[in-house]
mmCIF file of C-alpha atoms (C1' of nucleotides) in Angstrom:
data_model
loop_
_atom_site.group_PDB
_atom_site.id
_atom_site.type_symbol
_atom_site.label_atom_id
_atom_site.label_comp_id
_atom_site.label_asym_id
_atom_site.label_seq_id
_atom_site.Cartn_x
_atom_site.Cartn_y
_atom_site.Cartn_z
ATOM 1 C CA MET L 1 102.988 98.577 74.154
ATOM 2 C CA ARG L 2 104.453 100.967 76.681
ATOM 3 C CA ILE L 3 105.363 99.951 80.206
ATOM 4 C CA GLY L 4 102.300 101.541 81.788
ATOM 5 C CA GLN L 5 99.995 99.624 79.480
ATOM 6 C CA LEU L 6 101.772 96.366 80.213
ATOM 7 C CA ALA L 7 101.475 97.094 83.926
ATOM 8 C CA GLU L 8 97.758 97.775 83.500
ATOM 9 C CA ALA L 9 97.259 94.637 81.390
ATOM 10 C CA THR L 10 99.003 92.403 83.925
ATOM 11 C CA GLY L 11 97.824 94.019 87.131
ATOM 12 C CA THR L 12 101.201 95.184 88.371
ATOM 13 C CA THR L 13 103.239 98.408 88.467
ATOM 14 C CA THR L 14 105.823 99.939 86.175
ATOM 15 C CA LYS L 15 108.300 99.852 89.047
ATOM 16 C CA THR L 16 107.875 96.118 89.345
ATOM 17 C CA LEU L 17 108.246 95.525 85.610
ATOM 18 C CA ARG L 18 111.529 97.453 85.520
ATOM 19 C CA PHE L 19 112.606 95.471 88.560
ATOM 20 C CA TYR L 20 111.814 92.202 86.726
ATOM 21 C CA GLU L 21 113.862 93.320 83.747
ATOM 22 C CA GLU L 22 116.776 94.317 85.938
ATOM 23 C CA SER L 23 116.559 90.959 87.727
ATOM 24 C CA GLY L 24 116.748 89.071 84.440
ATOM 25 C CA LEU L 25 113.190 87.740 84.586
ATOM 26 C CA LEU L 26 112.053 89.674 81.552
ATOM 27 C CA PRO L 27 114.381 90.146 78.576
ATOM 28 C CA PRO L 28 115.411 93.789 78.032
ATOM 29 C CA ALA L 29 112.578 95.455 76.172
ATOM 30 C CA GLU L 30 113.019 97.048 72.761
ATOM 31 C CA ARG L 31 113.074 100.845 72.878
ATOM 32 C CA MET L 32 111.108 103.415 70.921
ATOM 33 C CA ALA L 33 112.849 106.434 69.405
ATOM 34 C CA SER L 34 112.042 108.307 72.587
ATOM 35 C CA GLY L 35 113.807 105.738 74.767
ATOM 36 C CA TYR L 36 110.520 104.370 76.116
ATOM 37 C CA ARG L 37 110.318 100.593 76.509
ATOM 38 C CA ASP L 38 108.237 98.951 73.767
ATOM 39 C CA TYR L 39 106.782 95.575 74.703
ATOM 40 C CA THR L 40 105.366 92.894 72.424
ATOM 41 C CA ASP L 41 102.358 90.777 73.393
ATOM 42 C CA ASP L 42 104.691 88.001 74.575
ATOM 43 C CA ALA L 43 105.473 90.143 77.570
ATOM 44 C CA VAL L 44 101.900 89.827 78.832
ATOM 45 C CA GLY L 45 102.270 86.037 78.793
ATOM 46 C CA MET L 46 105.600 86.193 80.585
ATOM 47 C CA VAL L 47 104.351 88.459 83.335
ATOM 48 C CA GLY L 48 101.298 86.203 83.692
ATOM 49 C CA PHE L 49 103.653 83.261 84.020
ATOM 50 C CA ILE L 50 105.628 85.072 86.707
ATOM 51 C CA HIS L 51 102.418 85.613 88.666
ATOM 52 C CA ARG L 52 101.288 82.002 88.304
ATOM 53 C CA GLY L 53 104.747 80.832 89.320
ATOM 54 C CA GLN L 54 104.606 83.000 92.408
ATOM 55 C CA ALA L 55 101.145 81.658 93.219
ATOM 56 C CA ALA L 56 102.714 78.203 93.027
ATOM 57 C CA GLY L 57 105.236 79.295 95.641
ATOM 58 C CA LEU L 58 108.259 79.500 93.336
ATOM 59 C CA THR L 59 110.811 82.236 93.996
ATOM 60 C CA LEU L 60 111.566 84.850 91.364
ATOM 61 C CA ALA L 61 114.979 83.227 90.943
ATOM 62 C CA GLN L 62 113.364 79.900 90.065
ATOM 63 C CA ILE L 63 110.833 81.523 87.752
ATOM 64 C CA GLY L 64 113.710 83.355 86.093
ATOM 65 C CA GLN L 65 115.467 80.036 85.416
ATOM 66 C CA ILE L 66 112.405 78.659 83.642
ATOM 67 C CA LEU L 67 111.925 81.852 81.663
ATOM 68 C CA ARG L 68 115.538 81.841 80.534
ATOM 69 C CA ILE L 69 115.422 78.184 79.492
ATOM 70 C CA ARG L 70 112.312 79.001 77.472
ATOM 71 C CA GLY L 71 114.047 82.086 76.115
ATOM 72 C CA HIS L 72 116.799 79.842 74.724
ATOM 73 C CA GLY L 73 114.127 78.013 72.740
ATOM 74 C CA GLN L 74 114.095 74.887 74.903
ATOM 75 C CA ALA L 75 111.078 73.348 76.601
ATOM 76 C CA PRO L 76 111.605 73.692 80.370
ATOM 77 C CA CYS L 77 109.311 70.747 81.211
ATOM 78 C CA SER L 78 111.657 68.475 83.126
ATOM 79 C CA HIS L 79 113.154 71.437 84.946
ATOM 80 C CA VAL L 80 109.690 72.623 85.906
ATOM 81 C CA ARG L 81 108.776 69.153 87.096
ATOM 82 C CA ASN L 82 111.878 69.050 89.307
ATOM 83 C CA LEU L 83 111.140 72.464 90.743
ATOM 84 C CA LEU L 84 107.548 71.489 91.499
ATOM 85 C CA GLY L 85 108.687 68.238 93.106
ATOM 86 C CA GLY L 86 111.139 70.085 95.288
ATOM 87 C CA ARG L 87 108.535 72.644 96.219
ATOM 88 C CA LEU L 88 106.146 69.860 97.173
ATOM 89 C CA ARG L 89 108.690 68.332 99.545
ATOM 90 C CA GLU L 90 109.400 71.747 101.071
ATOM 91 C CA LEU L 91 105.694 72.363 101.544
ATOM 92 C CA ASP L 92 105.172 69.026 103.255
ATOM 93 C CA ALA L 93 108.031 69.745 105.638
ATOM 94 C CA GLN L 94 106.761 73.260 106.281
ATOM 95 C CA ILE L 95 103.207 72.119 106.941
ATOM 96 C CA ALA L 96 104.403 69.397 109.323
ATOM 97 C CA GLU L 97 106.497 71.957 111.202
ATOM 98 C CA LEU L 98 103.638 74.402 111.478
ATOM 99 C CA LEU L 99 101.301 71.705 112.778
ATOM 100 C CA VAL L 100 103.764 70.869 115.558
ATOM 101 C CA LEU L 101 104.146 74.569 116.321
ATOM 102 C CA ARG L 102 100.381 74.997 116.375
ATOM 103 C CA GLU L 103 100.109 72.220 118.980
ATOM 104 C CA THR L 104 102.778 73.831 121.134
ATOM 105 C CA ILE L 105 101.239 77.275 120.982
ATOM 106 C CA SER L 106 97.774 75.927 121.542
ATOM 107 C CA GLN L 107 98.948 74.324 124.774
ATOM 108 C CA LEU L 108 100.780 77.455 125.909
ATOM 109 C CA HIS L 109 97.696 79.497 125.144
ATOM 110 C CA ALA L 110 95.458 77.167 127.139
ATOM 111 C CA GLN L 111 97.866 77.287 130.079
ATOM 112 C CA ALA L 112 97.850 81.069 129.981
ATOM 113 C CA ALA L 113 94.077 81.044 130.483
ATOM 114 C CA GLU L 114 94.296 81.559 134.249
ATOM 115 C CA PRO L 115 94.470 85.309 134.719
ATOM 116 C CA GLU L 116 97.515 86.879 136.390
ATOM 117 C CA PRO L 117 98.655 83.967 138.528
ATOM 118 C CA ASP L 118 100.479 84.555 141.818
ATOM 119 C CA THR L 119 102.605 81.588 140.960
ATOM 120 C CA CYS L 120 105.015 83.678 138.881
ATOM 121 C CA THR L 121 108.474 83.578 140.363
ATOM 122 C CA ALA L 122 110.564 86.705 140.242
ATOM 123 C CA ASN L 123 113.468 85.149 138.371
ATOM 124 C CA GLU L 124 111.582 83.882 135.361
ATOM 125 C CA VAL L 125 110.314 86.100 132.588
ATOM 126 C CA CYS L 126 107.056 84.334 131.934
ATOM 127 C CA ARG L 127 105.577 81.151 133.344
ATOM 128 C CA TYR L 128 103.981 80.344 130.016
ATOM 129 C CA ILE L 129 106.917 80.680 127.689
ATOM 130 C CA MET Z 1 129.822 86.973 133.296
ATOM 131 C CA ARG Z 2 131.387 88.196 130.078
ATOM 132 C CA ILE Z 3 129.592 88.181 126.754
ATOM 133 C CA GLY Z 4 131.430 85.125 125.419
ATOM 134 C CA GLN Z 5 130.424 83.098 128.465
ATOM 135 C CA LEU Z 6 126.805 84.184 128.152
ATOM 136 C CA ALA Z 7 126.897 83.225 124.474
ATOM 137 C CA GLU Z 8 128.314 79.831 125.384
ATOM 138 C CA ALA Z 9 125.765 79.320 128.165
ATOM 139 C CA THR Z 10 122.832 80.139 125.928
ATOM 140 C CA GLY Z 11 124.017 78.568 122.699
ATOM 141 C CA THR Z 12 124.291 81.739 120.679
ATOM 142 C CA THR Z 13 126.989 84.171 119.513
ATOM 143 C CA THR Z 14 128.421 87.373 120.952
ATOM 144 C CA LYS Z 15 127.330 89.152 117.769
ATOM 145 C CA THR Z 16 123.746 88.129 118.352
ATOM 146 C CA LEU Z 17 123.790 89.181 122.015
ATOM 147 C CA ARG Z 18 125.050 92.664 121.117
ATOM 148 C CA PHE Z 19 122.365 92.775 118.430
ATOM 149 C CA TYR Z 20 119.710 91.892 121.038
ATOM 150 C CA GLU Z 21 120.959 94.671 123.314
ATOM 151 C CA GLU Z 22 120.971 97.173 120.465
ATOM 152 C CA SER Z 23 117.438 96.086 119.531
ATOM 153 C CA GLY Z 24 116.180 96.690 123.066
ATOM 154 C CA LEU Z 25 115.537 93.020 123.836
ATOM 155 C CA LEU Z 26 118.187 92.836 126.526
ATOM 156 C CA PRO Z 27 118.739 95.781 128.885
ATOM 157 C CA PRO Z 28 122.148 97.440 128.435
ATOM 158 C CA ALA Z 29 124.643 95.330 130.355
ATOM 159 C CA GLU Z 30 126.722 96.704 133.201
ATOM 160 C CA ARG Z 31 130.348 97.310 132.274
ATOM 161 C CA MET Z 32 133.576 96.195 133.963
ATOM 162 C CA ALA Z 33 136.429 98.665 134.459
ATOM 163 C CA SER Z 34 137.806 97.468 131.110
ATOM 164 C CA GLY Z 35 134.586 98.348 129.297
ATOM 165 C CA TYR Z 36 133.635 94.692 128.856
ATOM 166 C CA ARG Z 37 129.960 93.853 129.307
ATOM 167 C CA ASP Z 38 129.278 92.181 132.664
ATOM 168 C CA TYR Z 39 126.130 90.061 132.740
ATOM 169 C CA THR Z 40 124.226 88.772 135.755
ATOM 170 C CA ASP Z 41 122.575 85.350 135.810
ATOM 171 C CA ASP Z 42 119.238 86.954 134.870
ATOM 172 C CA ALA Z 43 120.594 87.401 131.381
ATOM 173 C CA VAL Z 44 120.730 83.624 130.869
ATOM 174 C CA GLY Z 45 117.017 83.427 131.654
ATOM 175 C CA MET Z 46 116.202 86.305 129.337
ATOM 176 C CA VAL Z 47 118.119 84.847 126.420
ATOM 177 C CA GLY Z 48 116.466 81.492 127.092
ATOM 178 C CA PHE Z 49 113.129 83.251 127.012
ATOM 179 C CA ILE Z 50 114.006 84.864 123.701
ATOM 180 C CA HIS Z 51 114.775 81.440 122.247
ATOM 181 C CA ARG Z 52 111.585 79.875 123.577
ATOM 182 C CA GLY Z 53 109.596 82.810 122.259
ATOM 183 C CA GLN Z 54 111.163 82.357 118.845
ATOM 184 C CA ALA Z 55 110.382 78.645 118.961
ATOM 185 C CA ALA Z 56 106.780 79.674 119.630
ATOM 186 C CA GLY Z 57 106.893 81.719 116.439
ATOM 187 C CA LEU Z 58 106.935 85.160 118.062
ATOM 188 C CA THR Z 59 108.949 87.902 116.396
ATOM 189 C CA LEU Z 60 111.812 89.569 118.218
ATOM 190 C CA ALA Z 61 109.668 92.716 118.400
ATOM 191 C CA GLN Z 62 106.931 90.827 120.245
ATOM 192 C CA ILE Z 63 109.393 89.129 122.550
ATOM 193 C CA GLY Z 64 110.906 92.528 123.244
ATOM 194 C CA GLN Z 65 107.512 93.871 124.306
ATOM 195 C CA ILE Z 66 107.082 91.075 126.837
ATOM 196 C CA LEU Z 67 110.606 91.530 128.129
ATOM 197 C CA ARG Z 68 110.118 95.259 128.586
ATOM 198 C CA ILE Z 69 106.784 94.803 130.372
ATOM 199 C CA ARG Z 70 108.529 92.348 132.691
ATOM 200 C CA GLY Z 71 111.409 94.788 133.033
ATOM 201 C CA HIS Z 72 108.972 97.396 134.358
ATOM 202 C CA GLY Z 73 108.053 94.961 137.137
ATOM 203 C CA GLN Z 74 104.672 93.990 135.710
ATOM 204 C CA ALA Z 75 103.441 90.489 134.960
ATOM 205 C CA PRO Z 76 103.030 90.262 131.183
ATOM 206 C CA CYS Z 77 100.471 87.413 131.410
ATOM 207 C CA SER Z 78 97.490 88.896 129.621
ATOM 208 C CA HIS Z 79 99.732 90.424 126.987
ATOM 209 C CA VAL Z 80 101.368 87.045 126.424
ATOM 210 C CA ARG Z 81 97.983 85.380 126.180
ATOM 211 C CA ASN Z 82 96.892 87.881 123.555
ATOM 212 C CA LEU Z 83 100.065 87.386 121.562
ATOM 213 C CA LEU Z 84 99.685 83.614 121.683
ATOM 214 C CA GLY Z 85 96.048 83.863 120.640
ATOM 215 C CA GLY Z 86 96.952 86.060 117.702
ATOM 216 C CA ARG Z 87 99.769 83.743 116.733
ATOM 217 C CA LEU Z 88 97.379 80.808 116.830
ATOM 218 C CA ARG Z 89 94.997 82.504 114.426
ATOM 219 C CA GLU Z 90 97.866 83.407 112.119
ATOM 220 C CA LEU Z 91 99.101 79.833 112.180
ATOM 221 C CA ASP Z 92 95.692 78.430 111.338
ATOM 222 C CA ALA Z 93 95.400 80.792 108.387
ATOM 223 C CA GLN Z 94 98.926 80.002 107.266
ATOM 224 C CA ILE Z 95 98.403 76.242 107.492
ATOM 225 C CA ALA Z 96 95.126 76.457 105.575
ATOM 226 C CA GLU Z 97 96.842 78.483 102.854
ATOM 227 C CA LEU Z 98 99.709 76.044 102.571
ATOM 228 C CA LEU Z 99 97.335 73.098 102.301
ATOM 229 C CA VAL Z 100 95.566 74.752 99.385
ATOM 230 C CA LEU Z 101 98.909 75.538 97.777
ATOM 231 C CA ARG Z 102 100.035 71.952 98.315
ATOM 232 C CA GLU Z 103 96.975 70.712 96.448
ATOM 233 C CA THR Z 104 97.609 73.092 93.555
ATOM 234 C CA ILE Z 105 101.257 72.161 93.252
ATOM 235 C CA SER Z 106 100.540 68.489 93.621
ATOM 236 C CA GLN Z 107 98.186 68.674 90.639
ATOM 237 C CA LEU Z 108 100.636 70.682 88.547
ATOM 238 C CA HIS Z 109 103.356 68.187 89.403
ATOM 239 C CA ALA Z 110 101.186 65.250 88.369
ATOM 240 C CA GLN Z 111 100.294 66.968 85.094
ATOM 241 C CA ALA Z 112 103.959 67.567 84.388
ATOM 242 C CA ALA Z 113 104.609 63.821 84.561
ATOM 243 C CA GLU Z 114 104.391 63.305 80.794
ATOM 244 C CA PRO Z 115 107.894 63.957 79.514
ATOM 245 C CA GLU Z 116 108.476 66.781 77.024
ATOM 246 C CA PRO Z 117 105.046 66.918 75.383
ATOM 247 C CA ASP Z 118 104.665 68.104 71.819
ATOM 248 C CA THR Z 119 101.551 69.897 72.909
ATOM 249 C CA CYS Z 120 103.492 72.975 74.023
ATOM 250 C CA THR Z 121 102.471 75.978 71.996
ATOM 251 C CA ALA Z 122 105.092 78.509 71.067
ATOM 252 C CA ASN Z 123 103.373 81.461 72.669
ATOM 253 C CA GLU Z 124 103.050 80.106 76.173
ATOM 254 C CA VAL Z 125 105.925 79.800 78.586
ATOM 255 C CA CYS Z 126 104.967 76.538 80.178
ATOM 256 C CA ARG Z 127 101.938 74.313 79.750
ATOM 257 C CA TYR Z 128 102.073 73.356 83.403
ATOM 258 C CA ILE Z 129 102.246 76.727 85.049
ATOM 259 C "C1'" DT R 1 157.514 90.502 126.318
ATOM 260 C "C1'" DT R 2 154.874 88.674 123.248
ATOM 261 C "C1'" DT R 3 151.304 85.648 121.792
ATOM 262 C "C1'" DG R 4 146.570 84.403 121.648
ATOM 263 C "C1'" DA R 5 142.053 84.689 123.152
ATOM 264 C "C1'" DC R 6 138.873 87.753 124.218
ATOM 265 C "C1'" DC R 7 136.579 92.170 124.123
ATOM 266 C "C1'" DT R 8 135.101 97.061 122.054
ATOM 267 C "C1'" DT R 9 132.801 100.062 118.270
ATOM 268 C "C1'" DC R 10 131.388 100.993 113.691
ATOM 269 C "C1'" DC R 11 129.992 100.141 109.068
ATOM 270 C "C1'" DA R 12 128.323 97.293 105.661
ATOM 271 C "C1'" DC R 13 126.111 93.282 103.924
ATOM 272 C "C1'" DT R 14 122.999 88.939 103.490
ATOM 273 C "C1'" DG R 15 118.225 87.432 100.936
ATOM 274 C "C1'" DT R 16 113.483 88.410 99.108
ATOM 275 C "C1'" DA R 17 110.508 91.200 96.439
ATOM 276 C "C1'" DC R 18 109.752 95.100 95.844
ATOM 277 C "C1'" DT R 19 108.742 100.543 96.850
ATOM 278 C "C1'" DG R 20 109.693 105.675 97.134
ATOM 279 C "C1'" DG R 21 111.473 109.673 95.450
ATOM 280 C "C1'" DA R 22 114.386 112.958 92.914
ATOM 281 C "C1'" DA R 23 115.664 115.027 88.598
ATOM 282 C "C1'" DG R 24 114.836 115.171 84.132
ATOM 283 C "C1'" DG R 25 112.903 113.866 79.088
ATOM 284 C "C1'" DT R 26 108.478 112.895 75.936
ATOM 285 C "C1'" DT R 27 103.894 113.127 74.240
ATOM 286 C "C1'" DC R 28 99.430 114.939 73.715
ATOM 287 C "C1'" DA R 29 95.551 117.950 74.457
ATOM 288 C "C1'" DT R 30 94.053 122.497 75.200
ATOM 289 C "C1'" DA N 1 102.840 127.451 75.251
ATOM 290 C "C1'" DT N 2 101.855 125.133 79.025
ATOM 291 C "C1'" DG N 3 100.123 121.537 81.895
ATOM 292 C "C1'" DA N 4 99.161 116.759 82.746
ATOM 293 C "C1'" DA N 5 100.352 112.264 82.202
ATOM 294 C "C1'" DC N 6 103.668 109.438 81.007
ATOM 295 C "C1'" DC N 7 108.406 107.847 80.604
ATOM 296 C "C1'" DT N 8 113.743 107.579 81.867
ATOM 297 C "C1'" DT N 9 117.756 106.652 85.251
ATOM 298 C "C1'" DC N 10 119.744 106.360 89.697
ATOM 299 C "C1'" DC N 11 119.961 106.074 94.636
ATOM 300 C "C1'" DA N 12 118.066 104.597 98.785
ATOM 301 C "C1'" DG N 13 114.971 102.226 101.872
ATOM 302 C "C1'" DT N 14 111.444 98.602 103.602
ATOM 303 C "C1'" DA N 15 111.052 94.113 106.963
ATOM 304 C "C1'" DC N 16 113.482 90.339 109.396
ATOM 305 C "C1'" DA N 17 117.176 88.445 112.127
ATOM 306 C "C1'" DG N 18 121.185 88.495 112.123
ATOM 307 C "C1'" DT N 19 126.451 88.023 109.938
ATOM 308 C "C1'" DG N 20 131.182 89.655 108.449
ATOM 309 C "C1'" DG N 21 135.034 92.261 108.937
ATOM 310 C "C1'" DA N 22 138.194 96.078 110.173
ATOM 311 C "C1'" DA N 23 140.701 98.593 113.635
ATOM 312 C "C1'" DG N 24 141.846 98.685 118.014
ATOM 313 C "C1'" DG N 25 141.800 97.755 123.514
ATOM 314 C "C1'" DT N 26 142.424 94.072 127.555
ATOM 315 C "C1'" DC N 27 143.980 90.169 129.993
ATOM 316 C "C1'" DA N 28 146.321 85.794 131.269
ATOM 317 C "C1'" DA N 29 149.852 82.530 130.361
ATOM 318 C "C1'" DA N 30 154.484 81.112 128.540
#
DNA sequence: TTTGACCTTCCACTGTACTGGAAGGTTCAT
DNA sequence: ATGAACCTTCCAGTACAGTGGAAGGTCAAA
């Protein structure tokens, strides 16, 4: 399979696939006599995995780790479980932070409801922030 | 006030203050005979405003808009209110997305609890993702 | 006078995940 | 034979908010 067909099959672009190879996410593809990359069907699964990993909020670097462990013939299960656990803790922290921020902004927004107040003092930038 | 003193007073670095000036957030500072930047007390308020704006999740570009409106002698109130409203909508969307993601990852993590299953098939990267 | 702290500009780099474009080679249909 | 569609490499740039470092100028104290 040529790179354009793989891109089509996985819903991405040839640019991105070359970028994944260069970044060590995909193993270097075999080449045809012409120099064109020649992918096996495995590649479709790997690119699909990259997309699912991204949807799970993993970085390309983390996805690359899993892919390389798998590439060495090992099962990456415990590594994956650790990554997911870490991601879960990050998400909880991030959500908590955003909820606090939402409260803050909501209050600022409500305060800014009064139009163009005369109570602005010249030496402050904005009464509301 | 020299740049180092302003940095000290506002809890930032001289690098960052020059970066703010270059980015159009702070107006170009007056210069002493030596060429050193010479800040007035206003600058402390502006840098404080930048920090509060960042804490409210505004980008430097948005903060810069407010600062420049204020710099033209106008009250940026309605603009600020619009920005805060937009930010609020973004936050709500972002929080909703993260909650969905948290659910997904939580399930994947729970599924990955069984250690090193024999149910992995050779042609998939990872049973769990 | 010389040391050290401070300041200046300029250029390049960080991390993340790509994207754009130039210059050239290959394959296939007409 | 020629044009379109595809492929190759390499270089450079995007957004964001800075950070690092080099080479040199300024100022106060010892």
